[in-house]
Amino acid sequence: MRTGTLIEEVQRRLTDGGLRGCLLVRDLRTGQEIGVDPDTVLPSASLVKVPLAVATFERIRRGELDGSTPLDVAPGRSTTPGPTGLTRFRHSARIAVEDLLYLSTCLSDERAADTLFGLTPPARVTALLREFGLHGISVRHTVDELSDTPVERFDTTQAHLAHALAIDAGTGGRGHRVPQLDTTRANTGSARAWVDLLQELRAPKALHPQVAEAVRGLMLHNMLRQRLTPDFASDATTWWSKTGTLLNLRHEIGVVEHTDGGAYAVAVLTESLVPAAVQPGADALMGQAARALRDHLRHV
């Protein structure tokens, strides 16, 4: 199939499935890439925990932080569906910095992430990204602000109302009445920017190799595997990734490495047009779209 025809087909499938998608797949050996609206900037949701991990490991490497330092963490006491780890704890806990990195990245634990943001504020995370030549990702606020959305104000049986607001309250300039979805105020990045970060993590040029290896190791043990993982994990591949979810946003970024030496960075950022919290079909469609683009690149 011709590249243009494939892109049109992927766009059609996403639209038919109720998704607006921004995708990019890059061959990390050749630099060839294929995508759908890869430069559109979207709120990052929990993808922001990857640059947070980069910044924290870099500060540990510089001696500014000690990864073994224990921190007292207040319980999250979350009762809404979705959050994991400390976010659902009922009692305080004492946890080392490096273990908080595991919880934040692998379990997408919001309480752990915000404890790390207490050590390295959003502005410092962004500054470190710029220092490493990564300019497309902006970190503006902590993760705690992600949990203060309309979905927390509705009963679980009315979650569709929060999603309807998320879908309908945007503006043509990507502003939004929900602050976490307003690209001028939210943590943001494009598919291309996330792929650039993935490329730097796999073959670091500005980033210290020790830091890149540490972040890759965490992403390898990502516990949320319902989206792209079914289409990229196998006995002949290694897949390391991070998901992000917020209201009608469903994202995942990752790298698939093949035993023959091939490696592809993948970023799939989507906005659902369906006012529903649970959409397993959307997760499956994301993986199918990314796999189709990767397969095309692999065989051109």
mmCIF file of C-alpha atoms in Angstrom:
data_model
loop_
_atom_site.group_PDB
_atom_site.id
_atom_site.type_symbol
_atom_site.label_atom_id
_atom_site.label_comp_id
_atom_site.label_asym_id
_atom_site.label_seq_id
_atom_site.Cartn_x
_atom_site.Cartn_y
_atom_site.Cartn_z
ATOM 1 C CA MET A 1 0.000 0.000 0.000
ATOM 2 C CA ARG A 2 1.252 3.484 -0.861
ATOM 3 C CA THR A 3 2.174 5.681 2.100
ATOM 4 C CA GLY A 4 -0.475 8.298 1.408
ATOM 5 C CA THR A 5 -3.160 5.649 1.013
ATOM 6 C CA LEU A 6 -2.163 4.015 4.299
ATOM 7 C CA ILE A 7 -2.289 7.335 6.188
ATOM 8 C CA GLU A 8 -5.766 8.015 4.800
ATOM 9 C CA GLU A 9 -6.884 4.519 5.781
ATOM 10 C CA VAL A 10 -5.533 4.894 9.324
ATOM 11 C CA GLN A 11 -7.254 8.263 9.681
ATOM 12 C CA ARG A 12 -10.530 6.767 8.447
ATOM 13 C CA ARG A 13 -10.342 3.880 10.910
ATOM 14 C CA LEU A 14 -9.641 6.209 13.810
ATOM 15 C CA THR A 15 -12.510 8.511 12.833
ATOM 16 C CA ASP A 16 -14.895 5.592 12.418
ATOM 17 C CA GLY A 17 -13.872 4.448 15.904
ATOM 18 C CA GLY A 18 -14.592 7.847 17.433
ATOM 19 C CA LEU A 19 -10.981 8.990 17.794
ATOM 20 C CA ARG A 20 -8.962 11.969 16.651
ATOM 21 C CA GLY A 21 -5.405 10.721 16.464
ATOM 22 C CA CYS A 22 -1.920 12.196 16.280
ATOM 23 C CA LEU A 23 0.615 9.461 15.563
ATOM 24 C CA LEU A 24 4.255 9.118 14.619
ATOM 25 C CA VAL A 25 6.401 6.038 14.087
ATOM 26 C CA ARG A 26 10.135 6.502 13.439
ATOM 27 C CA ASP A 27 12.697 3.924 12.358
ATOM 28 C CA LEU A 28 15.501 4.620 14.825
ATOM 29 C CA ARG A 29 18.120 3.112 12.514
ATOM 30 C CA THR A 30 17.297 5.056 9.336
ATOM 31 C CA GLY A 31 15.357 8.075 10.592
ATOM 32 C CA GLN A 32 12.467 7.310 8.230
ATOM 33 C CA GLU A 33 9.082 8.069 9.731
ATOM 34 C CA ILE A 34 5.368 7.998 9.008
ATOM 35 C CA GLY A 35 2.647 9.776 10.890
ATOM 36 C CA VAL A 36 -0.778 11.351 11.176
ATOM 37 C CA ASP A 37 -0.811 14.988 12.369
ATOM 38 C CA PRO A 38 2.455 14.396 14.289
ATOM 39 C CA ASP A 39 3.038 18.085 15.090
ATOM 40 C CA THR A 40 -0.316 18.769 16.741
ATOM 41 C CA VAL A 41 0.248 19.678 20.398
ATOM 42 C CA LEU A 42 -1.961 17.905 22.955
ATOM 43 C CA PRO A 43 -2.084 17.785 26.761
ATOM 44 C CA SER A 44 0.340 15.130 27.992
ATOM 45 C CA ALA A 45 -1.676 13.565 30.847
ATOM 46 C CA SER A 46 0.535 10.988 32.605
ATOM 47 C CA LEU A 47 3.149 10.958 29.843
ATOM 48 C CA VAL A 48 4.640 13.850 31.828
ATOM 49 C CA LYS A 49 5.972 11.282 34.290
ATOM 50 C CA VAL A 50 8.654 10.313 31.761
ATOM 51 C CA PRO A 51 10.352 13.748 31.678
ATOM 52 C CA LEU A 52 9.880 13.852 35.457
ATOM 53 C CA ALA A 53 11.851 10.597 35.691
ATOM 54 C CA VAL A 54 14.529 11.965 33.348
ATOM 55 C CA ALA A 55 14.930 15.104 35.463
ATOM 56 C CA THR A 56 14.985 13.195 38.760
ATOM 57 C CA PHE A 57 17.573 10.649 37.606
ATOM 58 C CA GLU A 58 19.708 13.467 36.180
ATOM 59 C CA ARG A 59 19.657 15.298 39.497
ATOM 60 C CA ILE A 60 20.600 12.054 41.280
ATOM 61 C CA ARG A 61 23.498 11.632 38.843
ATOM 62 C CA ARG A 62 24.669 15.192 39.542
ATOM 63 C CA GLY A 63 24.565 14.579 43.286
ATOM 64 C CA GLU A 64 21.744 17.072 43.852
ATOM 65 C CA LEU A 65 19.465 14.285 45.098
ATOM 66 C CA ASP A 66 20.104 10.948 46.800
ATOM 67 C CA GLY A 67 17.988 8.145 45.376
ATOM 68 C CA SER A 68 18.030 6.302 48.716
ATOM 69 C CA THR A 69 16.608 9.225 50.708
ATOM 70 C CA PRO A 70 13.309 8.205 52.355
ATOM 71 C CA LEU A 71 10.424 10.650 52.103
ATOM 72 C CA ASP A 72 7.196 10.776 54.097
ATOM 73 C CA VAL A 73 4.285 10.577 51.677
ATOM 74 C CA ALA A 74 0.740 11.513 52.637
ATOM 75 C CA PRO A 75 -1.991 9.113 51.487
ATOM 76 C CA GLY A 76 -3.972 9.953 48.370
ATOM 77 C CA ARG A 77 -7.209 8.376 49.615
ATOM 78 C CA SER A 78 -8.608 8.390 46.080
ATOM 79 C CA THR A 79 -12.022 6.780 45.673
ATOM 80 C CA THR A 80 -12.512 7.355 41.937
ATOM 81 C CA PRO A 81 -11.820 4.517 39.461
ATOM 82 C CA GLY A 82 -8.392 4.445 37.871
ATOM 83 C CA PRO A 83 -5.675 5.695 40.246
ATOM 84 C CA THR A 84 -3.164 3.167 41.575
ATOM 85 C CA GLY A 85 -0.548 2.823 44.289
ATOM 86 C CA LEU A 86 -0.058 5.561 46.870
ATOM 87 C CA THR A 87 -2.898 7.521 45.305
ATOM 88 C CA ARG A 88 -5.258 4.956 46.865
ATOM 89 C CA PHE A 89 -3.378 4.540 50.158
ATOM 90 C CA ARG A 90 -5.274 5.280 53.377
ATOM 91 C CA HIS A 91 -2.217 5.888 55.556
ATOM 92 C CA SER A 92 1.099 7.718 55.319
ATOM 93 C CA ALA A 93 4.149 5.859 54.056
ATOM 94 C CA ARG A 94 7.923 6.390 54.010
ATOM 95 C CA ILE A 95 9.433 5.614 50.595
ATOM 96 C CA ALA A 96 12.849 6.232 49.018
ATOM 97 C CA VAL A 97 13.204 8.559 46.017
ATOM 98 C CA GLU A 98 14.152 5.763 43.596
ATOM 99 C CA ASP A 99 11.178 3.676 44.722
ATOM 100 C CA LEU A 100 8.906 6.666 44.129
ATOM 101 C CA LEU A 101 10.294 6.761 40.592
ATOM 102 C CA TYR A 102 9.232 3.149 40.135
ATOM 103 C CA LEU A 103 5.721 3.857 41.412
ATOM 104 C CA SER A 104 5.361 7.034 39.360
ATOM 105 C CA THR A 105 6.586 5.580 36.067
ATOM 106 C CA CYS A 106 5.580 1.913 36.190
ATOM 107 C CA LEU A 107 2.261 2.221 38.037
ATOM 108 C CA SER A 108 1.551 5.813 36.953
ATOM 109 C CA ASP A 109 1.070 6.668 40.628
ATOM 110 C CA GLU A 110 0.018 10.316 40.906
ATOM 111 C CA ARG A 111 0.885 10.718 44.594
ATOM 112 C CA ALA A 112 4.395 9.375 43.959
ATOM 113 C CA ALA A 113 4.812 11.713 40.985
ATOM 114 C CA ASP A 114 3.753 14.769 42.949
ATOM 115 C CA THR A 115 6.166 13.882 45.739
ATOM 116 C CA LEU A 116 8.923 13.868 43.105
ATOM 117 C CA PHE A 117 7.658 17.177 41.708
ATOM 118 C CA GLY A 118 8.118 18.516 45.236
ATOM 119 C CA LEU A 119 11.840 17.855 44.757
ATOM 120 C CA THR A 120 12.034 18.971 41.121
ATOM 121 C CA PRO A 121 9.291 21.480 40.242
ATOM 122 C CA PRO A 122 7.739 21.569 36.749
ATOM 123 C CA ALA A 123 9.791 24.600 35.656
ATOM 124 C CA ARG A 124 13.041 22.771 36.519
ATOM 125 C CA VAL A 125 11.902 19.673 34.600
ATOM 126 C CA THR A 126 11.238 21.816 31.517
ATOM 127 C CA ALA A 127 14.585 23.591 31.911
ATOM 128 C CA LEU A 128 16.427 20.270 31.986
ATOM 129 C CA LEU A 129 14.608 19.101 28.852
ATOM 130 C CA ARG A 130 15.732 22.269 27.081
ATOM 131 C CA GLU A 131 19.273 21.675 28.321
ATOM 132 C CA PHE A 132 19.172 18.302 26.556
ATOM 133 C CA GLY A 133 17.896 19.867 23.326
ATOM 134 C CA LEU A 134 14.310 18.650 23.738
ATOM 135 C CA HIS A 135 12.079 21.619 22.927
ATOM 136 C CA GLY A 136 8.663 20.193 22.100
ATOM 137 C CA ILE A 137 7.533 19.123 25.584
ATOM 138 C CA SER A 138 6.384 21.645 28.192
ATOM 139 C CA VAL A 139 5.878 20.788 31.870
ATOM 140 C CA ARG A 140 3.786 23.472 33.562
ATOM 141 C CA HIS A 141 2.056 21.896 36.550
ATOM 142 C CA THR A 142 2.099 18.958 38.933
ATOM 143 C CA VAL A 143 0.124 15.759 38.507
ATOM 144 C CA ASP A 144 -2.231 16.572 41.374
ATOM 145 C CA GLU A 145 -3.928 19.118 39.157
ATOM 146 C CA LEU A 146 -4.825 16.304 36.748
ATOM 147 C CA SER A 147 -7.095 14.758 39.374
ATOM 148 C CA ASP A 148 -9.138 17.936 39.856
ATOM 149 C CA THR A 149 -11.341 17.504 36.781
ATOM 150 C CA PRO A 150 -15.104 17.358 36.199
ATOM 151 C CA VAL A 151 -15.060 13.560 36.467
ATOM 152 C CA GLU A 152 -14.386 13.872 40.217
ATOM 153 C CA ARG A 153 -17.498 16.037 40.578
ATOM 154 C CA PHE A 154 -19.919 13.514 39.118
ATOM 155 C CA ASP A 155 -21.173 10.214 40.459
ATOM 156 C CA THR A 156 -19.517 7.232 38.745
ATOM 157 C CA THR A 157 -22.786 6.549 36.928
ATOM 158 C CA GLN A 158 -22.542 10.035 35.379
ATOM 159 C CA ALA A 159 -18.946 9.887 34.155
ATOM 160 C CA HIS A 160 -20.242 10.289 30.612
ATOM 161 C CA LEU A 161 -21.247 13.872 31.482
ATOM 162 C CA ALA A 162 -17.638 14.791 32.319
ATOM 163 C CA HIS A 163 -16.485 13.238 29.070
ATOM 164 C CA ALA A 164 -19.154 15.088 27.117
ATOM 165 C CA LEU A 165 -17.849 18.362 28.604
ATOM 166 C CA ALA A 166 -14.287 17.421 27.681
ATOM 167 C CA ILE A 167 -15.362 16.722 24.096
ATOM 168 C CA ASP A 168 -17.572 19.767 23.569
ATOM 169 C CA ALA A 169 -15.910 22.573 25.563
ATOM 170 C CA GLY A 170 -12.806 23.075 23.432
ATOM 171 C CA THR A 171 -12.018 25.982 21.109
ATOM 172 C CA GLY A 172 -10.615 26.118 17.607
ATOM 173 C CA GLY A 173 -7.282 27.300 18.976
ATOM 174 C CA ARG A 174 -7.020 24.287 21.321
ATOM 175 C CA GLY A 175 -8.069 26.298 24.352
ATOM 176 C CA HIS A 176 -10.520 24.609 26.706
ATOM 177 C CA ARG A 177 -12.879 25.357 29.575
ATOM 178 C CA VAL A 178 -11.278 22.423 31.408
ATOM 179 C CA PRO A 179 -7.799 23.771 32.339
ATOM 180 C CA GLN A 180 -6.086 20.371 32.066
ATOM 181 C CA LEU A 181 -7.162 20.207 28.406
ATOM 182 C CA ASP A 182 -6.125 23.773 27.531
ATOM 183 C CA THR A 183 -2.824 23.552 25.660
ATOM 184 C CA THR A 184 -1.802 27.029 26.829
ATOM 185 C CA ARG A 185 -1.957 25.928 30.477
ATOM 186 C CA ALA A 186 -1.504 22.152 30.509
ATOM 187 C CA ASN A 187 1.570 19.949 30.301
ATOM 188 C CA THR A 188 1.880 19.425 26.552
ATOM 189 C CA GLY A 189 3.747 17.718 23.744
ATOM 190 C CA SER A 190 3.281 16.552 20.171
ATOM 191 C CA ALA A 191 3.753 13.040 18.837
ATOM 192 C CA ARG A 192 6.994 14.231 17.225
ATOM 193 C CA ALA A 193 8.256 15.715 20.496
ATOM 194 C CA TRP A 194 7.606 12.474 22.366
ATOM 195 C CA VAL A 195 9.343 10.444 19.644
ATOM 196 C CA ASP A 196 12.330 12.802 19.898
ATOM 197 C CA LEU A 197 12.482 12.063 23.633
ATOM 198 C CA LEU A 198 12.228 8.320 23.008
ATOM 199 C CA GLN A 199 15.060 8.511 20.479
ATOM 200 C CA GLU A 200 17.239 10.352 22.989
ATOM 201 C CA LEU A 201 16.450 7.731 25.638
ATOM 202 C CA ARG A 202 17.435 4.870 23.336
ATOM 203 C CA ALA A 203 20.554 6.449 21.807
ATOM 204 C CA PRO A 204 21.475 9.417 24.020
ATOM 205 C CA LYS A 205 23.480 12.279 22.612
ATOM 206 C CA ALA A 206 22.916 15.042 25.174
ATOM 207 C CA LEU A 207 21.405 12.899 27.922
ATOM 208 C CA HIS A 208 23.828 10.947 30.111
ATOM 209 C CA PRO A 209 23.731 7.227 29.160
ATOM 210 C CA GLN A 210 23.252 6.265 32.814
ATOM 211 C CA VAL A 211 20.112 8.399 33.018
ATOM 212 C CA ALA A 212 18.738 7.091 29.720
ATOM 213 C CA GLU A 213 19.286 3.497 30.817
ATOM 214 C CA ALA A 214 17.535 4.089 34.140
ATOM 215 C CA VAL A 215 14.443 5.593 32.487
ATOM 216 C CA ARG A 216 14.311 2.835 29.857
ATOM 217 C CA GLY A 217 14.457 0.277 32.651
ATOM 218 C CA LEU A 218 11.408 1.766 34.319
ATOM 219 C CA MET A 219 9.441 1.988 31.072
ATOM 220 C CA LEU A 220 10.272 -1.656 30.386
ATOM 221 C CA HIS A 221 8.322 -2.559 33.527
ATOM 222 C CA ASN A 222 5.283 -0.411 32.765
ATOM 223 C CA MET A 223 2.307 -2.233 34.309
ATOM 224 C CA LEU A 224 -0.380 -0.579 32.137
ATOM 225 C CA ARG A 225 -0.374 -2.721 29.011
ATOM 226 C CA GLN A 226 -3.859 -2.511 27.529
ATOM 227 C CA ARG A 227 -3.181 -0.194 24.571
ATOM 228 C CA LEU A 228 -0.168 -0.674 22.316
ATOM 229 C CA THR A 229 1.436 -3.588 24.149
ATOM 230 C CA PRO A 230 -0.767 -6.314 22.579
ATOM 231 C CA ASP A 231 0.392 -5.199 19.127
ATOM 232 C CA PHE A 232 4.103 -4.837 19.909
ATOM 233 C CA ALA A 233 5.041 -7.311 22.655
ATOM 234 C CA SER A 234 6.263 -10.758 21.577
ATOM 235 C CA ASP A 235 9.049 -13.254 22.179
ATOM 236 C CA ALA A 236 10.973 -11.573 19.344
ATOM 237 C CA THR A 237 10.630 -8.003 20.607
ATOM 238 C CA THR A 238 11.301 -5.807 23.612
ATOM 239 C CA TRP A 239 8.690 -3.113 24.259
ATOM 240 C CA TRP A 240 9.160 -0.257 26.738
ATOM 241 C CA SER A 241 6.454 2.358 27.102
ATOM 242 C CA LYS A 242 4.327 4.784 29.115
ATOM 243 C CA THR A 243 0.593 5.463 28.924
ATOM 244 C CA GLY A 244 -1.325 8.640 29.643
ATOM 245 C CA THR A 245 -5.056 9.019 30.338
ATOM 246 C CA LEU A 246 -7.112 12.084 31.196
ATOM 247 C CA LEU A 247 -10.837 12.434 30.557
ATOM 248 C CA ASN A 248 -11.191 11.808 26.806
ATOM 249 C CA LEU A 249 -7.423 11.662 26.187
ATOM 250 C CA ARG A 250 -5.762 8.297 25.630
ATOM 251 C CA HIS A 251 -2.028 8.255 24.869
ATOM 252 C CA GLU A 252 0.896 5.876 24.754
ATOM 253 C CA ILE A 253 4.528 6.265 23.759
ATOM 254 C CA GLY A 254 7.129 3.529 23.500
ATOM 255 C CA VAL A 255 9.933 1.828 21.617
ATOM 256 C CA VAL A 256 9.756 -1.636 20.072
ATOM 257 C CA GLU A 257 13.117 -3.348 19.590
ATOM 258 C CA HIS A 258 13.382 -6.449 17.402
ATOM 259 C CA THR A 259 15.851 -9.275 17.760
ATOM 260 C CA ASP A 260 17.119 -8.502 14.235
ATOM 261 C CA GLY A 261 18.317 -5.095 15.450
ATOM 262 C CA GLY A 262 15.402 -3.023 14.205
ATOM 263 C CA ALA A 263 13.964 -0.405 16.558
ATOM 264 C CA TYR A 264 10.964 1.891 16.166
ATOM 265 C CA ALA A 265 9.804 4.776 18.341
ATOM 266 C CA VAL A 266 6.031 5.051 18.535
ATOM 267 C CA ALA A 267 3.814 7.862 19.831
ATOM 268 C CA VAL A 268 0.030 7.684 19.716
ATOM 269 C CA LEU A 269 -1.930 10.611 21.136
ATOM 270 C CA THR A 270 -5.715 10.514 20.845
ATOM 271 C CA GLU A 271 -8.857 12.410 21.775
ATOM 272 C CA SER A 272 -12.037 10.364 22.000
ATOM 273 C CA LEU A 273 -15.258 11.800 20.589
ATOM 274 C CA VAL A 274 -17.323 9.233 22.475
ATOM 275 C CA PRO A 275 -18.629 10.372 25.905
ATOM 276 C CA ALA A 276 -17.732 7.237 27.852
ATOM 277 C CA ALA A 277 -15.055 6.461 30.433
ATOM 278 C CA VAL A 278 -14.487 2.811 29.498
ATOM 279 C CA GLN A 279 -13.617 2.236 25.846
ATOM 280 C CA PRO A 280 -11.544 -0.912 25.327
ATOM 281 C CA GLY A 281 -12.238 -0.690 21.610
ATOM 282 C CA ALA A 282 -10.431 2.664 21.473
ATOM 283 C CA ASP A 283 -7.375 1.154 23.166
ATOM 284 C CA ALA A 284 -7.344 -1.691 20.632
ATOM 285 C CA LEU A 285 -7.765 0.710 17.720
ATOM 286 C CA MET A 286 -4.774 2.760 18.887
ATOM 287 C CA GLY A 287 -2.590 -0.337 18.831
ATOM 288 C CA GLN A 288 -3.828 -1.427 15.417
ATOM 289 C CA ALA A 289 -3.167 2.005 13.914
ATOM 290 C CA ALA A 290 0.359 2.174 15.336
ATOM 291 C CA ARG A 291 1.119 -1.382 14.222
ATOM 292 C CA ALA A 292 -0.036 -0.619 10.667
ATOM 293 C CA LEU A 293 2.326 2.360 10.468
ATOM 294 C CA ARG A 294 5.242 0.386 11.960
ATOM 295 C CA ASP A 295 4.653 -2.530 9.589
ATOM 296 C CA HIS A 296 4.660 -0.157 6.620
ATOM 297 C CA LEU A 297 7.957 1.407 7.685
ATOM 298 C CA ARG A 298 9.501 -1.981 8.317
ATOM 299 C CA HIS A 299 8.793 -3.184 4.812
ATOM 300 C CA VAL A 300 9.363 -0.107 2.653
#
